[in-house]
mmCIF file of N, CA and C in Angstrom:
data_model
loop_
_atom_site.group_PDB
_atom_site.id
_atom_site.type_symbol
_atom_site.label_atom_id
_atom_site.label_comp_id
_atom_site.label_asym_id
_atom_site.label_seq_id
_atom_site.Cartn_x
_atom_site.Cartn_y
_atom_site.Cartn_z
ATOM 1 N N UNK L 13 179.156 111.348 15.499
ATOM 2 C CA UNK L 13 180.008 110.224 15.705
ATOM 3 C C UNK L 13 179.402 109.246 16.686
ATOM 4 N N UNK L 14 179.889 108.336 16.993
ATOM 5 C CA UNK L 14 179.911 107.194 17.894
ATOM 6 C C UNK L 14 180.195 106.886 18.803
ATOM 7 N N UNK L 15 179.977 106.563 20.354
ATOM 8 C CA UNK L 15 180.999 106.300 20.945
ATOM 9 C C UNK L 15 181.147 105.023 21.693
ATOM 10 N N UNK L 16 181.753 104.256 21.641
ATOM 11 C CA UNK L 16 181.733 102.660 22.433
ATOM 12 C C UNK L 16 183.008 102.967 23.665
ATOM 13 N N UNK L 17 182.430 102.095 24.632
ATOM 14 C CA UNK L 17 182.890 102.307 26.065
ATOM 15 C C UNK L 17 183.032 101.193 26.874
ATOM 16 N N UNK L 18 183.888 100.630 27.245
ATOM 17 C CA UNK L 18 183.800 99.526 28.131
ATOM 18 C C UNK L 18 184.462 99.939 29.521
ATOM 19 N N UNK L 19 183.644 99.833 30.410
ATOM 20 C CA UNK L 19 183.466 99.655 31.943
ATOM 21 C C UNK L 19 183.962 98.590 32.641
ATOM 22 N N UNK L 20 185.270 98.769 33.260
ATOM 23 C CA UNK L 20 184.896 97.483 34.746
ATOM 24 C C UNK L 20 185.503 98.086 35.797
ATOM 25 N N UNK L 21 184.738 97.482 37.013
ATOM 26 C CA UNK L 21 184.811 97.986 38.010
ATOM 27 C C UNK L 21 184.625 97.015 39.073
ATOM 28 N N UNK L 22 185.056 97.364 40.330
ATOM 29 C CA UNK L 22 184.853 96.321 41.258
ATOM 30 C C UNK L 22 183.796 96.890 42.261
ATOM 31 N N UNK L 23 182.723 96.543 42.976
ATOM 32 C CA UNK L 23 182.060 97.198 43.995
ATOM 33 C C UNK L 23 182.522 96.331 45.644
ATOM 34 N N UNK L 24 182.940 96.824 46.264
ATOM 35 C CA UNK L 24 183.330 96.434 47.499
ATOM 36 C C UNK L 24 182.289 96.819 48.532
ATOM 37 N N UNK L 25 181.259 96.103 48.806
ATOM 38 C CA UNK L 25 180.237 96.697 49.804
ATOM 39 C C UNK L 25 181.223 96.279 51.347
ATOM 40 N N UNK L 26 181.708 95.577 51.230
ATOM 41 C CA UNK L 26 182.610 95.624 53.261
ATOM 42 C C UNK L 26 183.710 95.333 53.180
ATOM 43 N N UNK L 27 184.452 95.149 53.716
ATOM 44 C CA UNK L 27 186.429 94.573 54.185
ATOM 45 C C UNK L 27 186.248 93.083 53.774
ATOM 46 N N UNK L 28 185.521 92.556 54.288
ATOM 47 C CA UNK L 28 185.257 91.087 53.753
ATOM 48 C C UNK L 28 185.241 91.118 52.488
ATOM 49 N N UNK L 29 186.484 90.048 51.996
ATOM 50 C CA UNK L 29 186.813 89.577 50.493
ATOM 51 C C UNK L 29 185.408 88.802 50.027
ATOM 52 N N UNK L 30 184.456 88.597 50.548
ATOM 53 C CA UNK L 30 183.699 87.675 50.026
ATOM 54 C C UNK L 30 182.383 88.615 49.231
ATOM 55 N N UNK L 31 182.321 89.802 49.875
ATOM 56 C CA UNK L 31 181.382 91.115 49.628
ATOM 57 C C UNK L 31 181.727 91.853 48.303
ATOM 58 N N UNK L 32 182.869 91.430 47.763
ATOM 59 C CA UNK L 32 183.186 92.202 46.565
ATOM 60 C C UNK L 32 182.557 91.852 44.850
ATOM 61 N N UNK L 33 182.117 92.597 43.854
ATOM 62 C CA UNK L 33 181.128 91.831 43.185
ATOM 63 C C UNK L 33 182.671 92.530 41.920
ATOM 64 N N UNK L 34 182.290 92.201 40.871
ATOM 65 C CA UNK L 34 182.967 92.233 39.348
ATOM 66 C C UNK L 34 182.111 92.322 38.633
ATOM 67 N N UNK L 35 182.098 93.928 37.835
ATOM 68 C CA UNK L 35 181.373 94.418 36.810
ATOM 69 C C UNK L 35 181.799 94.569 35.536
ATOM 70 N N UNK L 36 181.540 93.921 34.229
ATOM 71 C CA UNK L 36 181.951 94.375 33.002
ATOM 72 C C UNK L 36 180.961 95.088 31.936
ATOM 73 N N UNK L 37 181.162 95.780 31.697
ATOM 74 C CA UNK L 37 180.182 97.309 31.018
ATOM 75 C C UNK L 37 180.264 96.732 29.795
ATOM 76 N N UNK L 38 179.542 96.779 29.022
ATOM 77 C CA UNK L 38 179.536 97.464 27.223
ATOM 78 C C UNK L 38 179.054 98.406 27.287
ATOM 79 N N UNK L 39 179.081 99.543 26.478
ATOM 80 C CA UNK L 39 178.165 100.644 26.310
ATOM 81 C C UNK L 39 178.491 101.094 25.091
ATOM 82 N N UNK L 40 177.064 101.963 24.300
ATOM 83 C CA UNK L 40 177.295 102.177 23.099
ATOM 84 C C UNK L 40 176.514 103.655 22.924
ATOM 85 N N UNK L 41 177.032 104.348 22.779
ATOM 86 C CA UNK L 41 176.284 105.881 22.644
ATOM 87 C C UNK L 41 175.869 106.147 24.218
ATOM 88 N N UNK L 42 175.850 105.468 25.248
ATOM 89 C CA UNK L 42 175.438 106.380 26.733
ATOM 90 C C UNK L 42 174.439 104.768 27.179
ATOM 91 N N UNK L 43 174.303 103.878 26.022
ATOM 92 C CA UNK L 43 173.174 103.088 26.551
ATOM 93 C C UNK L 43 174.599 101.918 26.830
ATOM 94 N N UNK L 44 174.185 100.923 28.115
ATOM 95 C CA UNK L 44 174.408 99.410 28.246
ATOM 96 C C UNK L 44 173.812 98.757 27.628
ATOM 97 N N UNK L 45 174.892 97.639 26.915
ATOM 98 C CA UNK L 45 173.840 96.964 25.797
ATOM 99 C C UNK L 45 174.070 95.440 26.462
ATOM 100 N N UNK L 46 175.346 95.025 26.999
ATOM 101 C CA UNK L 46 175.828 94.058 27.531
ATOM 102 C C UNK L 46 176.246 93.882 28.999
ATOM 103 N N UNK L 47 176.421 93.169 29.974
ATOM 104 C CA UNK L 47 177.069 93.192 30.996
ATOM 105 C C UNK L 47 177.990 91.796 31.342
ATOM 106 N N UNK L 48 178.471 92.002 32.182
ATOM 107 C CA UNK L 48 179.065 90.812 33.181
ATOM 108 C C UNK L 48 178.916 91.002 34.316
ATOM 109 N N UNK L 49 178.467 90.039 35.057
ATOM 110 C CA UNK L 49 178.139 90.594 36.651
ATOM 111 C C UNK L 49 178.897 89.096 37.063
ATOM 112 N N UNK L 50 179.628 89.140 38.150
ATOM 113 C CA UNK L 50 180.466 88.410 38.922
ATOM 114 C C UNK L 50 179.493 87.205 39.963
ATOM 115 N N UNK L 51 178.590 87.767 40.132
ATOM 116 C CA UNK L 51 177.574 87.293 41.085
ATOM 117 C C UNK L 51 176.162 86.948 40.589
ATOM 118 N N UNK L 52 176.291 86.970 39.213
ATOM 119 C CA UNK L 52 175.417 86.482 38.295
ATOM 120 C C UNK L 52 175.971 85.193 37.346
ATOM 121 N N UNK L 53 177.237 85.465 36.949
ATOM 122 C CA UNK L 53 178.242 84.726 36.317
ATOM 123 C C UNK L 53 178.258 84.193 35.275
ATOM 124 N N UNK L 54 177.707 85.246 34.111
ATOM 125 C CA UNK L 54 177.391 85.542 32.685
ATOM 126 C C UNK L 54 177.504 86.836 32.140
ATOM 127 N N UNK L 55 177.092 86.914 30.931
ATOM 128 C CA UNK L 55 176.701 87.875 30.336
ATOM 129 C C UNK L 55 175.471 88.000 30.503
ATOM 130 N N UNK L 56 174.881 89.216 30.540
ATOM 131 C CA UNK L 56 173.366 89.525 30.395
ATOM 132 C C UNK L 56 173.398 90.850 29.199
ATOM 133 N N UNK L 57 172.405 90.585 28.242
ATOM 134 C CA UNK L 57 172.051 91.169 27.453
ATOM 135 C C UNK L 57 170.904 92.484 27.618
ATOM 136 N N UNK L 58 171.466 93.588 27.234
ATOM 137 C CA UNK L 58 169.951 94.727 27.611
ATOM 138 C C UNK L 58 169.308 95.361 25.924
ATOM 139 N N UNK L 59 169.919 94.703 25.071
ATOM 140 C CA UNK L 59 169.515 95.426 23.675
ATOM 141 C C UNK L 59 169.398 94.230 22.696
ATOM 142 N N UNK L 60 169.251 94.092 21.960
ATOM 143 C CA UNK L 60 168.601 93.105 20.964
ATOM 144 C C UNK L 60 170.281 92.410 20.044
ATOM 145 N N UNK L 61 171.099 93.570 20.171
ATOM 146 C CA UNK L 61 172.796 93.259 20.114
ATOM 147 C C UNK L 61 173.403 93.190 20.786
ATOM 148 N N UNK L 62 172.962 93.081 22.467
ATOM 149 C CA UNK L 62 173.519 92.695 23.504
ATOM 150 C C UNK L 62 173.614 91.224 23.893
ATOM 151 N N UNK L 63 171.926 90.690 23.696
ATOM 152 C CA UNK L 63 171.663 89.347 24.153
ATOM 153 C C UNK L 63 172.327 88.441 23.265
ATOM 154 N N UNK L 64 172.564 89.102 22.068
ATOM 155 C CA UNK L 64 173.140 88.075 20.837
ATOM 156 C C UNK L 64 174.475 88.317 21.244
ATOM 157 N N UNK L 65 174.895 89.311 21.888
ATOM 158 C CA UNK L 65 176.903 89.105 22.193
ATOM 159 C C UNK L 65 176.846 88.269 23.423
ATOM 160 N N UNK L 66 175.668 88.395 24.358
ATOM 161 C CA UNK L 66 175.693 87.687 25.348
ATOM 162 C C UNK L 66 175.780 86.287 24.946
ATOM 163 N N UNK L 67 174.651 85.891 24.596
ATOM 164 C CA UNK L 67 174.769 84.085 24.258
ATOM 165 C C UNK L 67 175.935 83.668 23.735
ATOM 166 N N UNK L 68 176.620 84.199 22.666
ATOM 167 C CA UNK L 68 177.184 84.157 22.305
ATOM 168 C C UNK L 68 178.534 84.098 22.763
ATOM 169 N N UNK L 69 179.132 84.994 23.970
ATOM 170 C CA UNK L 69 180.353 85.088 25.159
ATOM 171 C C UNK L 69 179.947 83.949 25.930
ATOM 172 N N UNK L 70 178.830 84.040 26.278
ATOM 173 C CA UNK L 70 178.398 83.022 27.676
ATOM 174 C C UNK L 70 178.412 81.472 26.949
ATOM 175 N N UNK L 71 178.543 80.933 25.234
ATOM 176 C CA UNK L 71 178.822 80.101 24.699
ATOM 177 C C UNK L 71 180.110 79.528 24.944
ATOM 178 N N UNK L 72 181.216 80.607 25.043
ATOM 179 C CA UNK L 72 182.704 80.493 24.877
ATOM 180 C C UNK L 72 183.266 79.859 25.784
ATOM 181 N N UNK L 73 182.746 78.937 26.741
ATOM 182 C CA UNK L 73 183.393 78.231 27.960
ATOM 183 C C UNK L 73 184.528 78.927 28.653
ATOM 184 N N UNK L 74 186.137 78.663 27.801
ATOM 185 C CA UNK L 74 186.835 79.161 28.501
ATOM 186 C C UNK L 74 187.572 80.809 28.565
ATOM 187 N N UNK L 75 186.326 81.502 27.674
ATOM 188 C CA UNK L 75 186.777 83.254 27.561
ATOM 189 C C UNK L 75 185.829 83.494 28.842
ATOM 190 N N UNK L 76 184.865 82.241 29.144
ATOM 191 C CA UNK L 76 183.530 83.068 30.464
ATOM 192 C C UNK L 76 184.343 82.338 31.654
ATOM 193 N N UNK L 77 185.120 81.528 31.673
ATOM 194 C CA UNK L 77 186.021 81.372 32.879
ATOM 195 C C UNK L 77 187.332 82.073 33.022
ATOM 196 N N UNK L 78 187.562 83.063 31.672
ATOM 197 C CA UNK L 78 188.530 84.190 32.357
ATOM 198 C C UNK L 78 187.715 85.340 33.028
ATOM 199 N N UNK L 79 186.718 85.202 32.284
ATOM 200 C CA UNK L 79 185.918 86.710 32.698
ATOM 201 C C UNK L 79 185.422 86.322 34.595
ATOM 202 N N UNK L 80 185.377 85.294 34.809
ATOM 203 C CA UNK L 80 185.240 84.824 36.440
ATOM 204 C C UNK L 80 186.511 85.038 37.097
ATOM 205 N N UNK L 81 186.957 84.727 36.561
ATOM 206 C CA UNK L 81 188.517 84.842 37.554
ATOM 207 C C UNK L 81 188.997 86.211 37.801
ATOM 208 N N UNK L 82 188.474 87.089 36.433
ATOM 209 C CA UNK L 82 189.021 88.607 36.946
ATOM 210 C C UNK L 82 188.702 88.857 38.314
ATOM 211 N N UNK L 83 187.412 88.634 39.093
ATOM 212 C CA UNK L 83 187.109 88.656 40.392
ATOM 213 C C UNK L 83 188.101 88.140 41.437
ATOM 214 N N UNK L 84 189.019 87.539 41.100
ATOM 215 C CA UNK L 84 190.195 86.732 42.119
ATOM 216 C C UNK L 84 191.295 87.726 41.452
ATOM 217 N N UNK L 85 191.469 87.614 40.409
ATOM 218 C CA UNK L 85 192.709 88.696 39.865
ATOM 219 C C UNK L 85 192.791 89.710 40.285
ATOM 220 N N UNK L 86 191.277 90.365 39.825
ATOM 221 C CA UNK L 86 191.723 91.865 39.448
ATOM 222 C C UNK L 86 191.269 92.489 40.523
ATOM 223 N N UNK L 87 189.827 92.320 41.129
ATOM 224 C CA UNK L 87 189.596 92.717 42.333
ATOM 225 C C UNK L 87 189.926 92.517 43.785
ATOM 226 N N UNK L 88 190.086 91.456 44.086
ATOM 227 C CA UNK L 88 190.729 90.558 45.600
ATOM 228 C C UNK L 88 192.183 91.418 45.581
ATOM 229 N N UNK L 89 193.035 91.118 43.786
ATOM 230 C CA UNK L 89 194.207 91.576 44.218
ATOM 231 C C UNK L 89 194.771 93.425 44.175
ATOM 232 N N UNK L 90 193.146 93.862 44.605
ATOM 233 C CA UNK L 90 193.346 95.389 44.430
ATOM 234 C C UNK L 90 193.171 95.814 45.354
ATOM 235 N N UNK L 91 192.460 95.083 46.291
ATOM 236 C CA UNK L 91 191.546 94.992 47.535
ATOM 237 C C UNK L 91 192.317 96.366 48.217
ATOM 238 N N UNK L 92 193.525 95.558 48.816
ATOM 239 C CA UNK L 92 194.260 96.785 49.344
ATOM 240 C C UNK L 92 194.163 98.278 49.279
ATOM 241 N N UNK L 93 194.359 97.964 47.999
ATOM 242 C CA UNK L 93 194.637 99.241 47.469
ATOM 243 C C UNK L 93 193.546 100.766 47.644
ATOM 244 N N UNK L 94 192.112 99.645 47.417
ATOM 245 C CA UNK L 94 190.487 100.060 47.498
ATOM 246 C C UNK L 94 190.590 100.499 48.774
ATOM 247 N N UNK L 95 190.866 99.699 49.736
ATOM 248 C CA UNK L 95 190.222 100.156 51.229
ATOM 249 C C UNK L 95 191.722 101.480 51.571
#
């Protein structure tokens, strides 16, 4: 069988809200094929069907300015919770 997996996560390196990064996973059988990095502020592609979902997301204007904001949403407003 198959298995597809999507990852997100927040990394909080200090207490400072400004230190916190926003990760979005693809994964497909154990490999990353796609990402989102918060502090990169795209998609990045690692497989030959990654870079093509990448360009392709990172085309979408306003689906790559929700995927930014999760960093104010989802992480800032978890913060608490993390530390």
């Amino acid at each position: 069988g198959y298995f597809e997996q999507v990852v997100r996560q927040c990394r909080y390196s200090s207490k400072d809200l400004q230190g916190i990064e926003y990760i979005d996973s693809y994964v497909f059988n154990q490999a990353e094929y796609v990402r989102f990095n918060s502090t990169v502020g795209k998609y990045v592609g690692y497989t030959e069907h990654g870079v093509y979902n990448a360009e392709a997301w990172n085309s979408d204007a306003a689906g790559l300015a929700q995927e930014r904001g999760e960093l104010e949403r989802y992480c800032k407003g978890n913060a608490a919770i993390a530390y």
